[in-house]
XYZ file of N, CA, C and O in Angstrom:
712
model
N 0.908 -19.657 15.551
C 0.513 -18.712 14.537
C 0.574 -19.405 13.181
O 1.400 -20.288 12.968
N -0.263 -18.966 12.269
C -0.227 -19.480 10.901
C 0.974 -18.961 10.122
O 1.389 -19.555 9.142
N 1.492 -17.828 10.560
C 2.548 -17.147 9.825
C 3.925 -17.517 10.370
O 4.287 -17.140 11.483
N 4.705 -18.222 9.563
C 6.058 -18.612 9.981
C 6.924 -17.400 10.333
O 7.668 -17.456 11.326
N 6.850 -16.283 9.600
C 7.652 -15.122 10.014
C 7.297 -14.618 11.421
O 8.175 -14.190 12.165
N 6.018 -14.659 11.803
C 5.636 -14.252 13.160
C 6.209 -15.225 14.179
O 6.668 -14.833 15.250
N 6.176 -16.518 13.870
C 6.724 -17.530 14.778
C 8.237 -17.347 14.901
O 8.789 -17.404 16.010
N 8.906 -17.115 13.789
C 10.349 -16.866 13.837
C 10.666 -15.615 14.656
O 11.627 -15.590 15.429
N 9.849 -14.581 14.497
C 10.025 -13.363 15.284
C 9.852 -13.629 16.770
O 10.614 -13.127 17.605
N 8.862 -14.438 17.115
C 8.639 -14.794 18.521
C 9.821 -15.573 19.076
O 10.276 -15.326 20.202
N 10.334 -16.491 18.291
C 11.501 -17.267 18.730
C 12.706 -16.352 18.953
O 13.420 -16.464 19.957
N 12.938 -15.468 18.012
C 14.064 -14.538 18.112
C 13.955 -13.669 19.368
O 14.914 -13.543 20.141
N 12.781 -13.057 19.580
C 12.603 -12.181 20.739
C 12.708 -12.959 22.048
O 13.264 -12.453 23.028
N 12.212 -14.183 22.069
C 12.282 -15.002 23.276
C 13.730 -15.371 23.591
O 14.144 -15.339 24.755
N 14.490 -15.694 22.582
C 15.920 -15.962 22.791
C 16.628 -14.720 23.324
O 17.443 -14.806 24.235
N 16.299 -13.566 22.757
C 16.930 -12.305 23.184
C 16.640 -11.986 24.641
O 17.429 -11.319 25.295
N 15.509 -12.426 25.157
C 15.155 -12.171 26.556
C 15.653 -13.264 27.493
O 15.400 -13.213 28.697
N 16.322 -14.281 26.933
C 16.860 -15.354 27.759
C 15.848 -16.407 28.165
O 16.113 -17.220 29.049
N 14.696 -16.415 27.514
C 13.634 -17.359 27.876
C 13.467 -18.486 26.860
O 12.519 -19.257 26.943
N 14.397 -18.592 25.930
C 14.288 -19.563 24.846
C 14.129 -21.004 25.289
O 13.462 -21.792 24.627
N 14.719 -21.371 26.412
C 14.625 -22.752 26.893
C 13.304 -23.029 27.610
O 12.966 -24.173 27.897
N 12.523 -21.964 27.884
C 11.271 -22.113 28.630
C 10.020 -22.072 27.751
O 8.946 -22.458 28.191
N 10.177 -21.590 26.520
C 9.016 -21.356 25.657
C 9.262 -21.970 24.283
O 10.372 -21.921 23.763
N 8.216 -22.527 23.700
C 8.294 -23.091 22.362
C 7.193 -22.470 21.506
O 6.066 -22.309 21.966
N 7.505 -22.121 20.287
C 6.534 -21.561 19.356
C 6.391 -22.488 18.163
O 7.387 -23.002 17.659
N 5.165 -22.682 17.714
C 4.863 -23.584 16.603
C 4.063 -22.847 15.537
O 3.215 -22.018 15.862
N 4.292 -23.197 14.300
C 3.460 -22.721 13.206
C 2.332 -23.726 13.034
O 2.577 -24.926 12.939
N 1.118 -23.241 13.031
C -0.020 -24.144 12.867
C -1.331 -23.397 12.977
O -1.373 -22.210 13.278
N -2.401 -24.127 12.744
C -3.747 -23.558 12.773
C -4.400 -23.769 14.132
O -4.379 -24.876 14.674
N -5.015 -22.727 14.645
C -5.764 -22.826 15.903
C -7.007 -23.694 15.745
O -7.594 -24.114 16.732
N -7.369 -23.996 14.511
C -8.551 -24.833 14.253
C -8.201 -26.314 14.157
O -9.093 -27.155 14.067
N -6.919 -26.631 14.182
C -6.445 -28.018 14.153
C -5.116 -28.057 14.902
O -4.056 -28.239 14.310
N -5.175 -27.842 16.196
C -3.960 -27.742 17.004
C -3.177 -29.053 16.967
O -3.755 -30.123 17.163
N -1.874 -28.971 16.746
C -1.051 -30.180 16.613
C -0.580 -30.729 17.974
O 0.590 -31.040 18.156
N -1.524 -30.849 18.919
C -1.185 -31.294 20.269
C -2.198 -32.328 20.745
O -3.352 -32.330 20.321
N -1.752 -33.187 21.664
C -2.615 -34.212 22.233
C -3.702 -33.597 23.112
O -3.539 -32.493 23.646
N -4.777 -34.344 23.300
C -5.854 -33.940 24.202
C -5.296 -33.750 25.611
O -4.444 -34.520 26.064
N -5.789 -32.726 26.301
C -5.426 -32.511 27.691
C -3.960 -32.239 27.951
O -3.461 -32.525 29.039
N -3.266 -31.672 27.013
C -1.818 -31.472 27.157
C -1.441 -30.249 27.999
O -0.421 -30.234 28.659
N -2.267 -29.200 27.976
C -1.865 -27.926 28.559
C -2.665 -27.544 29.796
O -3.847 -27.829 29.899
N -1.982 -26.840 30.700
C -2.631 -26.249 31.876
C -3.308 -24.936 31.510
O -4.301 -24.553 32.118
N -2.732 -24.236 30.536
C -3.201 -22.902 30.174
C -3.116 -22.699 28.665
O -2.169 -23.142 28.030
N -4.115 -22.002 28.121
C -4.096 -21.552 26.733
C -4.387 -20.055 26.756
O -5.270 -19.602 27.480
N -3.631 -19.291 25.971
C -3.828 -17.851 25.883
C -4.002 -17.446 24.428
O -3.198 -17.836 23.574
N -5.040 -16.673 24.164
C -5.217 -16.049 22.851
C -4.985 -14.559 23.028
O -5.604 -13.934 23.888
N -4.098 -13.999 22.230
C -3.864 -12.563 22.260
C -4.086 -12.025 20.860
O -3.302 -12.295 19.950
N -5.176 -11.304 20.690
C -5.560 -10.731 19.400
C -5.561 -11.790 18.301
O -4.860 -11.671 17.297
N -6.368 -12.834 18.508
C -6.446 -13.943 17.563
C -7.859 -14.151 17.039
O -8.070 -14.302 15.842
N -8.837 -14.195 17.927
C -10.183 -14.651 17.558
C -10.821 -13.831 16.443
O -11.581 -14.379 15.642
N -10.515 -12.548 16.360
C -11.149 -11.735 15.319
C -10.680 -12.125 13.918
O -11.248 -11.713 12.926
N -9.654 -12.992 13.856
C -9.166 -13.519 12.580
C -9.885 -14.799 12.162
O -9.645 -15.302 11.072
N -10.704 -15.363 13.039
C -11.218 -16.717 12.834
C -12.739 -16.723 12.694
O -13.456 -16.333 13.614
N -13.200 -17.193 11.547
C -14.641 -17.259 11.291
C -15.305 -18.376 12.091
O -16.402 -18.206 12.604
N -14.646 -19.507 12.198
C -15.239 -20.676 12.863
C -14.888 -20.688 14.350
O -14.047 -21.440 14.813
N -15.569 -19.823 15.099
C -15.296 -19.720 16.531
C -15.618 -21.027 17.255
O -14.959 -21.383 18.219
N -16.634 -21.720 16.795
C -16.988 -22.987 17.436
C -15.813 -23.952 17.386
O -15.451 -24.581 18.387
N -15.193 -24.067 16.227
C -14.037 -24.963 16.086
C -12.860 -24.468 16.931
O -12.149 -25.258 17.551
N -12.653 -23.161 16.959
C -11.580 -22.582 17.759
C -11.733 -22.968 19.234
O -10.803 -23.489 19.853
N -12.914 -22.737 19.792
C -13.112 -22.995 21.219
C -13.163 -24.500 21.517
O -12.750 -24.926 22.594
N -13.608 -25.301 20.561
C -13.564 -26.757 20.720
C -12.120 -27.239 20.808
O -11.779 -28.078 21.647
N -11.264 -26.712 19.954
C -9.849 -27.099 19.960
C -9.155 -26.664 21.250
O -8.368 -27.414 21.824
N -9.457 -25.461 21.701
C -8.853 -24.987 22.949
C -9.275 -25.893 24.102
O -8.444 -26.322 24.900
N -10.553 -26.213 24.159
C -11.039 -27.089 25.243
C -10.401 -28.472 25.144
O -10.055 -29.078 26.152
N -10.213 -28.963 23.927
C -9.630 -30.290 23.721
C -8.212 -30.390 24.266
O -7.847 -31.373 24.903
N -7.395 -29.366 24.042
C -5.993 -29.445 24.452
C -5.761 -29.057 25.915
O -4.672 -29.250 26.439
N -6.794 -28.527 26.568
C -6.662 -28.158 27.978
C -6.912 -29.349 28.891
O -7.787 -30.179 28.636
N -6.160 -29.400 29.983
C -6.412 -30.381 31.035
C -7.710 -30.009 31.748
O -8.161 -28.866 31.673
N -8.293 -30.962 32.471
C -9.459 -30.649 33.303
C -9.087 -29.524 34.252
O -7.995 -29.513 34.809
N -9.977 -28.585 34.398
C -9.774 -27.388 35.227
C -8.657 -26.495 34.709
O -8.178 -25.611 35.421
N -8.230 -26.696 33.452
C -7.239 -25.814 32.842
C -7.822 -24.427 32.642
O -9.042 -24.235 32.647
N -6.955 -23.475 32.465
C -7.362 -22.075 32.301
C -7.164 -21.624 30.857
O -6.192 -21.984 30.211
N -8.115 -20.821 30.399
C -8.074 -20.239 29.060
C -8.236 -18.734 29.212
O -9.235 -18.264 29.746
N -7.226 -17.991 28.762
C -7.289 -16.540 28.805
C -7.371 -15.966 27.409
O -6.789 -16.505 26.468
N -8.120 -14.879 27.295
C -8.218 -14.206 26.007
C -8.075 -12.704 26.198
O -8.557 -12.139 27.177
N -7.335 -12.098 25.299
C -7.162 -10.647 25.234
C -7.412 -10.317 23.779
O -6.566 -10.590 22.922
N -8.610 -9.795 23.489
C -9.000 -9.694 22.091
C -9.817 -8.448 21.800
O -10.422 -7.853 22.691
N -9.835 -8.088 20.544
C -10.655 -6.989 20.059
C -12.073 -7.518 19.863
O -12.270 -8.621 19.335
N -13.057 -6.727 20.302
C -14.459 -7.099 20.162
C -15.241 -5.948 19.533
O -14.823 -4.792 19.600
N -16.355 -6.299 18.949
C -17.247 -5.316 18.345
C -18.055 -4.638 19.442
O -18.538 -5.299 20.360
N -18.183 -3.315 19.344
C -19.005 -2.577 20.314
C -20.256 -2.037 19.637
O -21.344 -2.473 19.925
N -20.105 -1.046 18.742
C -21.284 -0.425 18.114
C -20.919 0.075 16.720
O -19.914 0.750 16.541
N -21.747 -0.264 15.761
C -21.510 0.198 14.405
C -20.478 -0.643 13.681
O -19.948 -1.606 14.216
N -20.211 -0.242 12.468
C -19.240 -0.950 11.644
C -17.863 -0.339 11.827
O -17.720 0.879 11.829
N -16.842 -1.173 11.944
C -15.478 -0.650 12.077
C -15.005 0.041 10.800
O -15.477 -0.249 9.710
N -14.062 0.930 10.983
C -13.375 1.580 9.870
C -12.188 0.684 9.506
O -11.395 0.325 10.366
N -12.082 0.318 8.237
C -10.992 -0.517 7.738
C -10.060 0.325 6.893
O -10.466 1.369 6.422
N -8.816 -0.128 6.710
C -8.205 -1.392 7.116
C -7.794 -1.371 8.593
O -7.583 -0.307 9.182
N -7.671 -2.580 9.159
C -7.259 -2.783 10.546
C -6.081 -3.746 10.579
O -5.815 -4.430 9.589
N -5.378 -3.839 11.687
C -4.189 -4.695 11.715
C -4.431 -6.155 11.326
O -3.528 -6.804 10.810
N -5.617 -6.675 11.551
C -5.885 -8.078 11.237
C -6.698 -8.256 9.961
O -6.854 -9.379 9.486
N -7.216 -7.194 9.389
C -8.067 -7.324 8.198
C -8.058 -6.024 7.404
O -8.315 -4.955 7.956
N -7.796 -6.159 6.128
C -7.830 -4.977 5.263
C -9.268 -4.589 4.916
O -9.549 -3.433 4.635
N -10.174 -5.587 4.924
C -11.584 -5.356 4.600
C -12.449 -6.187 5.550
O -11.951 -7.117 6.200
N -13.756 -5.914 5.609
C -14.649 -6.697 6.475
C -14.715 -8.182 6.097
O -15.084 -9.012 6.935
N -14.343 -8.530 4.882
C -14.427 -9.917 4.417
C -13.542 -10.852 5.244
O -13.876 -12.017 5.432
N -12.444 -10.333 5.784
C -11.520 -11.177 6.556
C -11.517 -10.820 8.048
O -10.592 -11.171 8.771
N -12.561 -10.137 8.493
C -12.688 -9.759 9.899
C -13.904 -10.468 10.485
O -14.985 -10.419 9.915
N -13.706 -11.116 11.629
C -14.775 -11.936 12.216
C -15.034 -11.520 13.659
O -14.953 -12.320 14.586
N -15.349 -10.242 13.814
C -15.576 -9.684 15.138
C -16.897 -10.149 15.734
O -17.884 -10.331 15.015
N -16.908 -10.316 17.038
C -18.114 -10.584 17.807
C -18.128 -9.593 18.964
O -17.083 -9.050 19.332
N -19.278 -9.363 19.553
C -19.322 -8.527 20.749
C -18.709 -9.305 21.913
O -18.533 -10.532 21.837
N -18.431 -8.611 22.990
C -17.892 -9.267 24.186
C -18.890 -10.300 24.702
O -18.512 -11.425 25.042
N -20.172 -9.942 24.744
C -21.192 -10.876 25.245
C -21.290 -12.112 24.362
O -21.359 -13.242 24.862
N -21.276 -11.917 23.038
C -21.309 -13.065 22.121
C -20.082 -13.953 22.309
O -20.182 -15.179 22.272
N -18.931 -13.326 22.520
C -17.693 -14.083 22.739
C -17.805 -14.928 23.997
O -17.507 -16.135 23.986
N -18.236 -14.320 25.094
C -18.389 -15.055 26.349
C -19.365 -16.203 26.231
O -19.096 -17.316 26.698
N -20.497 -15.955 25.579
C -21.494 -17.015 25.387
C -20.922 -18.162 24.566
O -21.114 -19.333 24.891
N -20.210 -17.829 23.499
C -19.636 -18.862 22.632
C -18.617 -19.701 23.397
O -18.579 -20.929 23.254
N -17.797 -19.061 24.201
C -16.787 -19.790 24.968
C -17.455 -20.686 26.009
O -17.099 -21.863 26.141
N -18.411 -20.159 26.727
C -19.089 -20.959 27.757
C -19.823 -22.158 27.160
O -19.882 -23.220 27.778
N -20.371 -22.007 25.966
C -21.049 -23.135 25.298
C -20.090 -24.278 24.975
O -20.525 -25.386 24.674
N -18.800 -24.014 25.022
C -17.797 -25.030 24.674
C -17.085 -25.602 25.893
O -15.955 -26.076 25.803
N -17.766 -25.578 27.024
C -17.245 -26.259 28.201
C -16.374 -25.431 29.110
O -15.487 -25.965 29.779
N -16.639 -24.127 29.177
C -15.878 -23.251 30.049
C -16.814 -22.487 30.978
O -17.974 -22.259 30.649
N -16.274 -22.090 32.115
C -16.993 -21.163 32.981
C -16.114 -19.940 33.185
O -14.891 -20.040 33.259
N -16.735 -18.782 33.275
C -16.016 -17.517 33.385
C -15.471 -17.325 34.790
O -16.209 -17.438 35.764
N -14.176 -17.020 34.882
C -13.530 -16.715 36.162
C -13.281 -15.215 36.319
O -13.372 -14.683 37.420
N -12.908 -14.557 35.231
C -12.623 -13.117 35.269
C -13.053 -12.495 33.944
O -12.911 -13.122 32.891
N -13.543 -11.271 34.017
C -14.062 -10.579 32.837
C -13.759 -9.101 32.997
O -14.149 -8.500 34.004
N -13.064 -8.510 32.040
C -12.721 -7.096 32.157
C -12.751 -6.416 30.797
O -12.156 -6.908 29.840
N -13.408 -5.280 30.745
C -13.410 -4.439 29.552
C -12.196 -3.514 29.643
O -12.154 -2.624 30.489
N -11.203 -3.750 28.802
C -9.978 -2.956 28.804
C -9.965 -1.870 27.736
O -8.902 -1.360 27.368
N -11.137 -1.491 27.270
C -11.234 -0.496 26.206
C -10.645 0.848 26.628
O -9.893 1.467 25.866
N -10.966 1.309 27.815
C -10.471 2.617 28.252
C -8.943 2.623 28.361
O -8.301 3.605 28.009
N -8.385 1.526 28.836
C -6.922 1.414 28.919
C -6.314 1.477 27.523
O -5.300 2.158 27.300
N -6.924 0.777 26.571
C -6.424 0.791 25.189
C -6.551 2.181 24.578
O -5.635 2.643 23.879
N -7.668 2.854 24.827
C -7.845 4.210 24.303
C -6.767 5.146 24.854
O -6.202 5.956 24.112
N -6.467 5.026 26.138
C -5.437 5.866 26.747
C -4.069 5.562 26.134
O -3.274 6.482 25.878
N -3.805 4.283 25.878
C -2.526 3.895 25.276
C -2.396 4.497 23.872
O -1.343 5.033 23.517
N -3.468 4.426 23.079
C -3.421 4.998 21.728
C -3.256 6.515 21.777
O -2.535 7.084 20.963
N -3.910 7.166 22.726
C -3.761 8.622 22.863
C -2.311 8.972 23.206
O -1.743 9.923 22.643
N -1.706 8.201 24.091
C -0.304 8.428 24.458
C 0.611 8.177 23.254
O 1.554 8.920 23.013
N 0.309 7.130 22.507
C 1.091 6.801 21.325
C 1.033 7.938 20.300
O 2.058 8.347 19.746
N -0.178 8.458 20.055
C -0.332 9.571 19.110
C 0.460 10.797 19.569
O 1.088 11.479 18.767
N 0.425 11.078 20.857
C 1.102 12.253 21.401
C 2.622 12.129 21.347
O 3.324 13.137 21.272
N 3.130 10.900 21.345
C 4.584 10.699 21.382
C 5.238 10.727 20.010
O 6.459 10.666 19.910
N 4.468 10.809 18.952
C 5.043 10.892 17.612
C 5.159 9.538 16.946
O 4.505 8.581 17.345
N 6.034 9.435 15.924
C 6.136 8.182 15.168
C 6.639 7.034 16.049
O 7.296 7.260 17.056
N 6.304 5.805 15.659
C 6.735 4.657 16.456
C 8.254 4.605 16.579
O 8.964 4.984 15.647
N 8.754 4.150 17.729
C 10.193 4.120 17.933
C 10.914 3.120 17.035
O 12.074 3.261 16.768
N 10.196 2.111 16.552
C 10.849 1.094 15.744
C 10.420 1.197 14.291
O 9.276 0.899 13.954
N 11.333 1.599 13.404
C 10.986 1.628 11.987
C 10.782 0.214 11.441
O 10.239 0.039 10.370
N 11.200 -0.803 12.196
C 11.062 -2.189 11.749
C 9.648 -2.727 11.908
O 9.350 -3.817 11.439
N 8.767 -1.990 12.576
C 7.395 -2.449 12.756
C 6.722 -2.697 11.406
O 5.950 -3.634 11.253
N 7.053 -1.893 10.415
C 6.502 -2.074 9.080
C 6.919 -3.374 8.434
O 6.208 -3.907 7.583
N 8.062 -3.921 8.834
C 8.516 -5.199 8.289
C 7.545 -6.303 8.681
O 7.227 -7.184 7.894
N 7.036 -6.249 9.907
C 6.103 -7.269 10.394
C 4.679 -6.976 9.936
O 3.980 -7.858 9.455
N 4.241 -5.730 10.074
C 2.845 -5.379 9.827
C 2.576 -4.894 8.404
O 1.431 -4.791 8.011
N 3.610 -4.548 7.658
C 3.419 -4.047 6.307
C 3.628 -2.548 6.242
O 3.688 -1.867 7.268
N 3.727 -2.010 5.031
C 4.045 -0.597 4.862
C 2.941 0.347 5.337
O 3.192 1.525 5.570
N 1.716 -0.167 5.501
C 0.613 0.694 5.936
C 0.346 0.572 7.438
O -0.748 0.845 7.915
N 1.371 0.216 8.209
C 1.217 -0.008 9.644
C 0.646 1.221 10.354
O -0.173 1.082 11.257
N 1.041 2.415 9.959
C 0.536 3.629 10.612
C -0.977 3.769 10.398
O -1.713 4.118 11.324
N -1.440 3.477 9.193
C -2.877 3.555 8.912
C -3.638 2.489 9.695
O -4.702 2.757 10.255
N -3.096 1.271 9.747
C -3.753 0.172 10.466
C -3.896 0.505 11.950
O -4.976 0.367 12.535
N -2.808 0.950 12.549
C -2.831 1.301 13.975
C -3.727 2.510 14.208
O -4.488 2.551 15.188
N -3.647 3.488 13.325
C -4.498 4.676 13.458
C -5.971 4.321 13.409
O -6.774 4.844 14.187
N -6.339 3.423 12.506
C -7.739 3.012 12.409
C -8.193 2.232 13.640
O -9.329 2.392 14.091
N -7.320 1.411 14.184
C -7.685 0.703 15.412
C -7.929 1.707 16.530
O -8.952 1.634 17.235
N -7.030 2.657 16.695
C -7.214 3.691 17.716
C -8.481 4.499 17.492
O -9.224 4.787 18.431
N -8.767 4.854 16.255
C -9.968 5.615 15.909
C -11.235 4.812 16.230
O -12.191 5.330 16.791
N -11.229 3.514 15.888
C -12.381 2.660 16.183
C -12.617 2.542 17.685
O -13.770 2.536 18.144
N -11.549 2.440 18.456
C -11.689 2.390 19.914
C -12.248 3.715 20.434
O -13.182 3.737 21.238
N -11.677 4.827 19.960
C -12.101 6.153 20.415
C -13.557 6.436 20.067
O -14.271 7.078 20.847
N -14.011 5.940 18.929
C -15.394 6.182 18.491
C -16.381 5.159 19.047
O -17.569 5.216 18.733
N -15.900 4.224 19.838
C -16.800 3.243 20.453
C -17.254 2.144 19.506
O -18.198 1.419 19.813
N -16.594 1.985 18.384
C -16.947 0.921 17.442
C -16.364 -0.417 17.896
O -16.978 -1.459 17.693
N -15.165 -0.380 18.475
C -14.471 -1.580 18.931
C -14.107 -1.444 20.398
O -14.027 -0.340 20.934
N -13.872 -2.578 21.027
C -13.443 -2.604 22.419
C -12.388 -3.685 22.605
O -12.078 -4.440 21.683
N -11.861 -3.748 23.806
C -10.864 -4.756 24.156
C -11.403 -5.570 25.334
O -11.769 -5.012 26.369
N -11.439 -6.872 25.155
C -11.903 -7.792 26.192
C -10.725 -8.581 26.740
O -9.940 -9.147 25.973
N -10.621 -8.620 28.053
C -9.681 -9.498 28.743
C -10.522 -10.405 29.628
O -11.318 -9.912 30.425
N -10.370 -11.707 29.458
C -11.184 -12.642 30.243
C -10.411 -13.920 30.493
O -9.518 -14.293 29.719
N -10.759 -14.588 31.592
C -10.171 -15.875 31.952
C -11.309 -16.846 32.218
O -12.277 -16.505 32.895
N -11.151 -18.038 31.677
C -12.157 -19.099 31.811
C -11.486 -20.356 32.377
O -10.292 -20.534 32.240
N -12.300 -21.210 32.947
C -11.817 -22.497 33.431
C -12.555 -23.599 32.687
O -13.768 -23.516 32.493
N -11.807 -24.628 32.284
C -12.428 -25.760 31.626
C -13.329 -26.480 32.635
O -12.880 -26.825 33.716
N -14.562 -26.666 32.258
C -15.535 -27.293 33.155
C -15.430 -28.817 33.095
O -14.950 -29.388 32.153
């Protein structure tokens, strides 16, 4: 992650779960990964790509650090129809949001030396989760605002609204390095 506080949070939570010796977190840019070529068996992006304008560089870097036949998984927000309602958790305005449709995302990834192994639209699951969240009342952790900012309720509400209105979707996919 680019954000040292997010990396520190990941380290803290991983230690709390007893997995600290198995996982390492680094602060850095996904567009200039600080790792050797072919170092990893697997790369996972979780809600990352919509933050990155230069998708070509992103997918080139992922392919570079993967071993031959390595796996790349993505769980990301994608554009469905119309313009999203802002602010959102990753962007306060459209200027810092770089959404693509699921099809555009798949095409971009495949152009960078990957073949699709699994593809799933998880939008309905996300919509159900947001509906359950709304029904259960305020978030259980008042500390969520420390990470996401004081407008966390508005950001999450807008994401749920965009999903419910069909403006955004959730893509889960797995690719193999060709």
